[in-house]
Short mmCIF file of C-alpha atoms and ligand atoms in Angstrom, two decimals:
data_model
loop_
_atom_site.label_atom_id
_atom_site.label_comp_id
_atom_site.label_asym_id
_atom_site.label_seq_id
_atom_site.Cartn_x
_atom_site.Cartn_y
_atom_site.Cartn_z
CA UNK A 1 59.65 29.21 57.29
CA UNK A 2 57.18 27.85 54.83
CA UNK A 3 57.66 24.23 53.84
CA UNK A 4 56.33 23.01 50.60
CA UNK A 5 55.30 19.47 50.61
CA UNK A 6 55.91 16.78 48.03
CA UNK A 7 53.01 14.93 46.52
CA UNK A 8 54.15 11.82 48.63
CA UNK A 9 54.02 13.96 51.82
CA UNK A 10 50.58 15.28 50.90
CA UNK A 11 49.50 11.77 50.56
CA UNK A 12 50.71 11.15 54.09
CA UNK A 13 48.89 14.10 55.40
CA UNK A 14 45.76 12.78 53.60
CA UNK A 15 46.10 9.67 55.74
CA UNK A 16 45.82 11.76 58.79
CA UNK A 17 43.06 13.77 57.20
CA UNK A 18 40.89 10.74 56.54
CA UNK A 19 41.19 9.81 60.13
CA UNK A 20 40.18 13.20 61.34
CA UNK A 21 37.18 13.15 58.93
CA UNK A 22 36.07 9.72 60.17
CA UNK A 23 36.33 10.97 63.91
CA UNK A 24 34.37 14.14 63.22
CA UNK A 25 31.69 12.06 61.30
CA UNK A 26 31.48 9.86 64.32
CA UNK A 27 31.11 12.81 66.78
CA UNK A 28 28.44 14.13 64.58
CA UNK A 29 26.50 10.89 64.79
CA UNK A 30 27.02 10.76 68.69
CA UNK A 31 26.21 14.34 69.49
CA UNK A 32 22.58 14.28 70.80
CA UNK A 33 20.41 15.56 73.51
CA UNK A 34 21.43 14.09 76.84
CA UNK A 35 25.04 13.29 75.74
CA UNK A 36 27.84 14.79 78.03
CA UNK A 37 30.84 16.55 76.35
CA UNK A 38 33.14 14.34 78.29
CA UNK A 39 31.62 11.21 76.63
CA UNK A 40 32.46 12.65 73.30
CA UNK A 41 35.96 13.54 74.43
CA UNK A 42 36.56 9.92 75.77
CA UNK A 43 35.20 8.37 72.50
CA UNK A 44 37.68 10.20 70.38
CA UNK A 45 40.45 9.47 72.82
CA UNK A 46 39.55 5.76 72.15
CA UNK A 47 39.58 6.22 68.33
CA UNK A 48 42.94 8.00 68.40
CA UNK A 49 44.50 5.28 70.68
CA UNK A 50 43.15 2.52 68.50
CA UNK A 51 44.54 4.18 65.26
CA UNK A 52 47.95 4.71 66.76
CA UNK A 53 47.51 8.41 66.11
CA UNK A 54 48.57 11.37 68.30
CA UNK A 55 46.54 14.31 69.31
CA UNK A 56 48.04 17.70 68.40
CA UNK A 57 46.12 19.16 71.32
CA UNK A 58 47.37 17.05 74.13
CA UNK A 59 50.02 19.07 76.05
CA UNK A 60 49.51 22.03 73.76
CA UNK A 61 50.63 25.11 75.58
CA UNK A 62 50.34 28.26 73.43
CA UNK A 63 50.97 31.76 74.81
CA UNK A 64 47.19 32.45 75.21
CA UNK A 65 46.26 29.24 77.01
CA UNK A 66 46.48 28.48 80.71
CA UNK A 67 48.92 25.72 80.85
CA UNK A 68 49.07 22.48 78.87
CA UNK A 69 45.79 21.25 77.25
CA UNK A 70 44.88 17.81 78.45
CA UNK A 71 42.19 16.80 75.98
CA UNK A 72 42.07 15.65 72.41
CA UNK A 73 39.00 17.51 71.23
CA UNK A 74 37.89 21.16 71.45
CA UNK A 75 34.14 21.23 72.07
CA UNK A 76 32.52 24.61 72.05
CA UNK A 77 28.75 25.04 72.77
CA UNK A 78 26.46 27.96 71.65
CA UNK A 79 28.35 31.33 72.15
CA UNK A 80 31.64 29.43 72.58
CA UNK A 81 33.37 28.96 69.17
CA UNK A 82 37.09 28.19 69.54
CA UNK A 83 39.23 26.03 71.82
CA UNK A 84 36.31 24.86 73.90
CA UNK A 85 37.55 22.91 76.91
CA UNK A 86 35.67 19.68 77.17
CA UNK A 87 33.89 19.66 80.53
CA UNK A 88 31.05 18.23 82.31
CA UNK A 89 27.96 19.42 80.34
CA UNK A 90 25.09 17.53 79.14
CA UNK A 91 23.87 18.62 75.63
CA UNK A 92 20.34 20.11 75.37
CA UNK A 93 17.86 20.36 72.62
CA UNK A 94 18.85 23.07 70.26
CA UNK A 95 22.49 23.46 71.33
CA UNK A 96 25.02 24.33 68.72
CA UNK A 97 28.16 22.20 69.05
CA UNK A 98 31.50 22.83 67.45
CA UNK A 99 33.90 20.14 67.39
CA UNK A 100 37.51 20.84 66.37
CA UNK A 101 40.09 18.02 66.11
CA UNK A 102 43.76 17.96 64.98
CA UNK A 103 45.83 14.76 64.99
CA UNK A 104 49.11 13.57 63.70
CA UNK A 105 49.58 10.11 61.98
CA UNK A 106 53.05 8.86 61.38
CA UNK A 107 54.46 12.41 61.65
CA UNK A 108 51.98 14.28 59.62
CA UNK A 109 49.01 16.30 60.88
CA UNK A 110 45.60 17.25 59.89
CA UNK A 111 43.10 19.73 61.42
CA UNK A 112 39.29 20.12 60.88
CA UNK A 113 36.26 21.46 62.52
CA UNK A 114 32.55 21.39 61.98
CA UNK A 115 29.43 22.77 63.79
CA UNK A 116 26.30 20.74 64.23
CA UNK A 117 22.95 21.36 65.99
CA UNK A 118 21.96 19.00 68.64
CA UNK A 119 18.11 18.14 68.56
CA UNK A 120 15.75 20.78 67.20
CA UNK A 121 17.55 23.36 65.06
CA UNK A 122 16.78 27.04 65.00
CA UNK A 123 16.76 28.72 61.65
CA UNK A 124 19.42 31.34 62.67
CA UNK A 125 21.66 28.73 63.83
CA UNK A 126 21.37 26.71 60.48
CA UNK A 127 22.04 29.96 58.74
CA UNK A 128 25.35 30.73 60.40
CA UNK A 129 26.52 27.18 60.03
CA UNK A 130 25.78 27.36 56.28
CA UNK A 131 27.60 30.57 56.13
CA UNK A 132 30.81 29.18 57.52
CA UNK A 133 30.51 26.10 55.32
CA UNK A 134 29.91 28.33 52.17
CA UNK A 135 32.78 30.58 53.21
CA UNK A 136 35.10 27.34 53.64
CA UNK A 137 34.08 26.18 50.10
CA UNK A 138 34.76 29.57 48.61
CA UNK A 139 38.09 29.74 50.37
CA UNK A 140 39.03 26.14 48.93
CA UNK A 141 37.90 27.12 45.52
CA UNK A 142 40.53 29.86 45.21
CA UNK A 143 43.44 27.92 46.93
CA UNK A 144 45.16 27.32 43.65
CA UNK A 145 48.67 28.07 42.42
CA UNK A 146 49.03 31.54 41.11
CA UNK A 147 46.45 33.04 43.33
CA UNK A 148 47.45 34.90 46.49
CA UNK A 149 46.81 34.34 50.10
CA UNK A 150 44.57 37.55 50.27
CA UNK A 151 42.38 35.81 47.65
CA UNK A 152 41.57 33.15 50.41
CA UNK A 153 40.82 35.82 52.94
CA UNK A 154 38.70 37.91 50.65
CA UNK A 155 36.65 34.85 49.66
CA UNK A 156 35.89 34.10 53.25
CA UNK A 157 35.08 37.75 53.99
CA UNK A 158 32.83 38.16 51.15
CA UNK A 159 30.58 35.22 52.21
CA UNK A 160 30.50 36.67 55.80
CA UNK A 161 29.60 40.17 54.26
CA UNK A 162 26.71 38.57 52.18
CA UNK A 163 25.27 37.00 55.31
CA UNK A 164 25.81 40.21 57.33
CA UNK A 165 28.21 38.61 59.95
CA UNK A 166 31.28 40.65 61.32
CA UNK A 167 34.61 38.91 61.00
CA UNK A 168 37.18 38.63 63.76
CA UNK A 169 40.81 38.60 62.49
CA UNK A 170 42.69 37.66 65.66
CA UNK A 171 42.16 33.82 64.93
CA UNK A 172 42.04 32.30 61.60
CA UNK A 173 43.65 29.73 59.17
CA UNK A 174 47.17 28.59 59.31
CA UNK A 175 49.92 26.60 57.68
CA UNK A 176 49.94 22.90 58.69
CA UNK A 177 52.20 19.90 58.05
CA UNK A 178 54.55 18.13 60.45
CA UNK A 179 52.82 20.06 63.20
CA UNK A 180 49.47 21.55 63.64
CA UNK A 181 50.56 25.09 63.32
CA UNK A 182 53.06 26.15 60.71
CA UNK A 183 53.90 29.62 59.49
CA UNK A 184 51.38 31.57 57.76
CA UNK A 185 48.34 33.20 59.39
CA UNK A 186 45.30 33.39 57.16
CA UNK A 187 42.83 36.04 58.31
CA UNK A 188 39.14 35.40 57.66
CA UNK A 189 38.88 38.74 55.67
CA UNK A 190 41.35 40.53 53.59
CA UNK A 191 42.18 42.01 50.17
CA UNK A 192 42.18 39.97 47.04
CA UNK A 193 45.39 39.98 45.03
CA UNK A 194 47.59 40.64 48.06
CA UNK A 195 49.94 38.57 50.14
CA UNK A 196 51.91 35.33 49.44
CA UNK A 197 51.65 33.85 45.98
CA UNK A 198 50.21 30.36 46.41
CA UNK A 199 52.34 27.55 45.13
CA UNK A 200 51.75 23.81 44.70
CA UNK A 201 52.88 21.98 47.95
CA UNK A 202 51.42 24.55 50.35
CA UNK A 203 49.35 22.92 52.98
CA UNK A 204 46.86 25.07 54.76
CA UNK A 205 44.14 24.72 57.42
CA UNK A 206 41.34 27.02 56.29
CA UNK A 207 38.90 27.96 59.09
CA UNK A 208 36.17 30.45 58.68
CA UNK A 209 34.24 31.18 62.04
CA UNK A 210 31.66 33.73 62.72
CA UNK A 211 29.48 34.99 65.53
CA UNK A 212 26.11 36.41 64.60
CA UNK A 213 26.59 39.96 65.85
CA UNK A 214 30.01 40.64 66.98
CA UNK A 215 33.57 40.36 65.87
CA UNK A 216 34.82 40.58 69.50
CA UNK A 217 35.62 37.63 71.76
CA UNK A 218 36.07 36.86 75.41
CA UNK A 219 38.09 34.06 77.19
CA UNK A 220 36.42 31.92 79.85
CA UNK A 221 38.10 31.78 83.25
CA UNK A 222 39.30 28.30 82.07
CA UNK A 223 41.90 30.15 80.03
CA UNK A 224 40.97 28.29 76.72
CA UNK A 225 37.30 28.57 75.69
CA UNK A 226 36.75 31.63 73.51
CA UNK A 227 33.22 33.02 73.23
CA UNK A 228 31.50 35.75 71.32
CA UNK A 229 31.72 38.81 73.50
CA UNK A 230 27.99 39.58 73.31
CA UNK A 231 26.82 36.05 73.82
CA UNK A 232 25.60 35.48 70.31
CA UNK A 233 25.78 32.10 68.71
CA UNK A 234 28.60 31.01 66.57
CA UNK A 235 29.76 28.51 64.02
CA UNK A 236 33.08 27.26 62.65
CA UNK A 237 33.99 25.17 59.67
CA UNK A 238 37.56 23.97 59.00
CA UNK A 239 39.40 21.76 56.56
CA UNK A 240 43.13 21.08 55.90
CA UNK A 241 43.76 21.67 52.14
CA UNK A 242 46.74 20.99 49.95
CA UNK A 243 47.37 23.25 46.84
CA UNK A 244 48.35 21.06 43.87
CA UNK A 245 49.08 21.63 40.36
CA UNK A 246 45.51 20.05 39.76
CA UNK A 247 43.89 22.60 42.21
CA UNK A 248 42.94 22.30 45.87
CA UNK A 249 42.86 18.86 47.40
CA UNK A 250 40.77 18.62 50.66
CA UNK A 251 42.51 16.21 52.88
CA UNK A 252 39.84 16.16 55.70
CA UNK A 253 36.72 15.87 53.46
CA UNK A 254 33.96 13.66 55.23
CA UNK A 255 32.04 11.06 53.28
CA UNK A 256 28.81 12.98 53.91
CA UNK A 257 29.97 16.08 52.18
CA UNK A 258 30.46 14.36 48.86
CA UNK A 259 33.66 14.49 46.67
MG1 LIG B 1 41.10 23.15 64.19
MG1 LIG B 2 43.17 25.06 62.73
#
């Protein structure tokens, strides 16, 4: 079932979204050479506790994972891109770190992810990060009443194509609201003009992610962390977006990204 949200409900999701944005900004500031992933995880746990928020990840047990997840962040390094299990790893110069975070505040959820380079950045890494950010902005731009779900997928796929990155369609965007995952799967490529007609009140997590040279993925033995099958580096950008009469409203926009 797809639940359309009222403007008041969207405002409540925006409260959660602002917190997620703040936490992702904070992790971006803290992520540095010599910092352990577990330090980042524990820092965000503290922020969530202080805010009186709830992690959407804690005890999450989807069909593909191995038992309940007992962390509040997904931290994916280099060729890892999705669902990275925080573990005892100290960040090194040039590492690419993806941070994904979803929380619920007063019953409403928001989900956002970003990729940053730790220390000295390689040009290829900056390029793929830029591609996911541009794909996300292109997807947001078409998230308007009257367009179709396929327009969002096509917008993401077109940017990937321009950059020459293959696109995996197993994991993509999703509906979001009272819980992190609601109905609607939004593949990161697709045909414009097809699929569900977008309506005001739809709230979606849009999340382009690419690996440089493959669309195939492999799972780590930890049962969570997903990597590019060929070990090539990856990036992931995600925002929670509400479709309104006035156009797309990004609920997880960070201050550093501008309006
Ligand atoms: Mg996410
Ligand atoms: Mg998501």
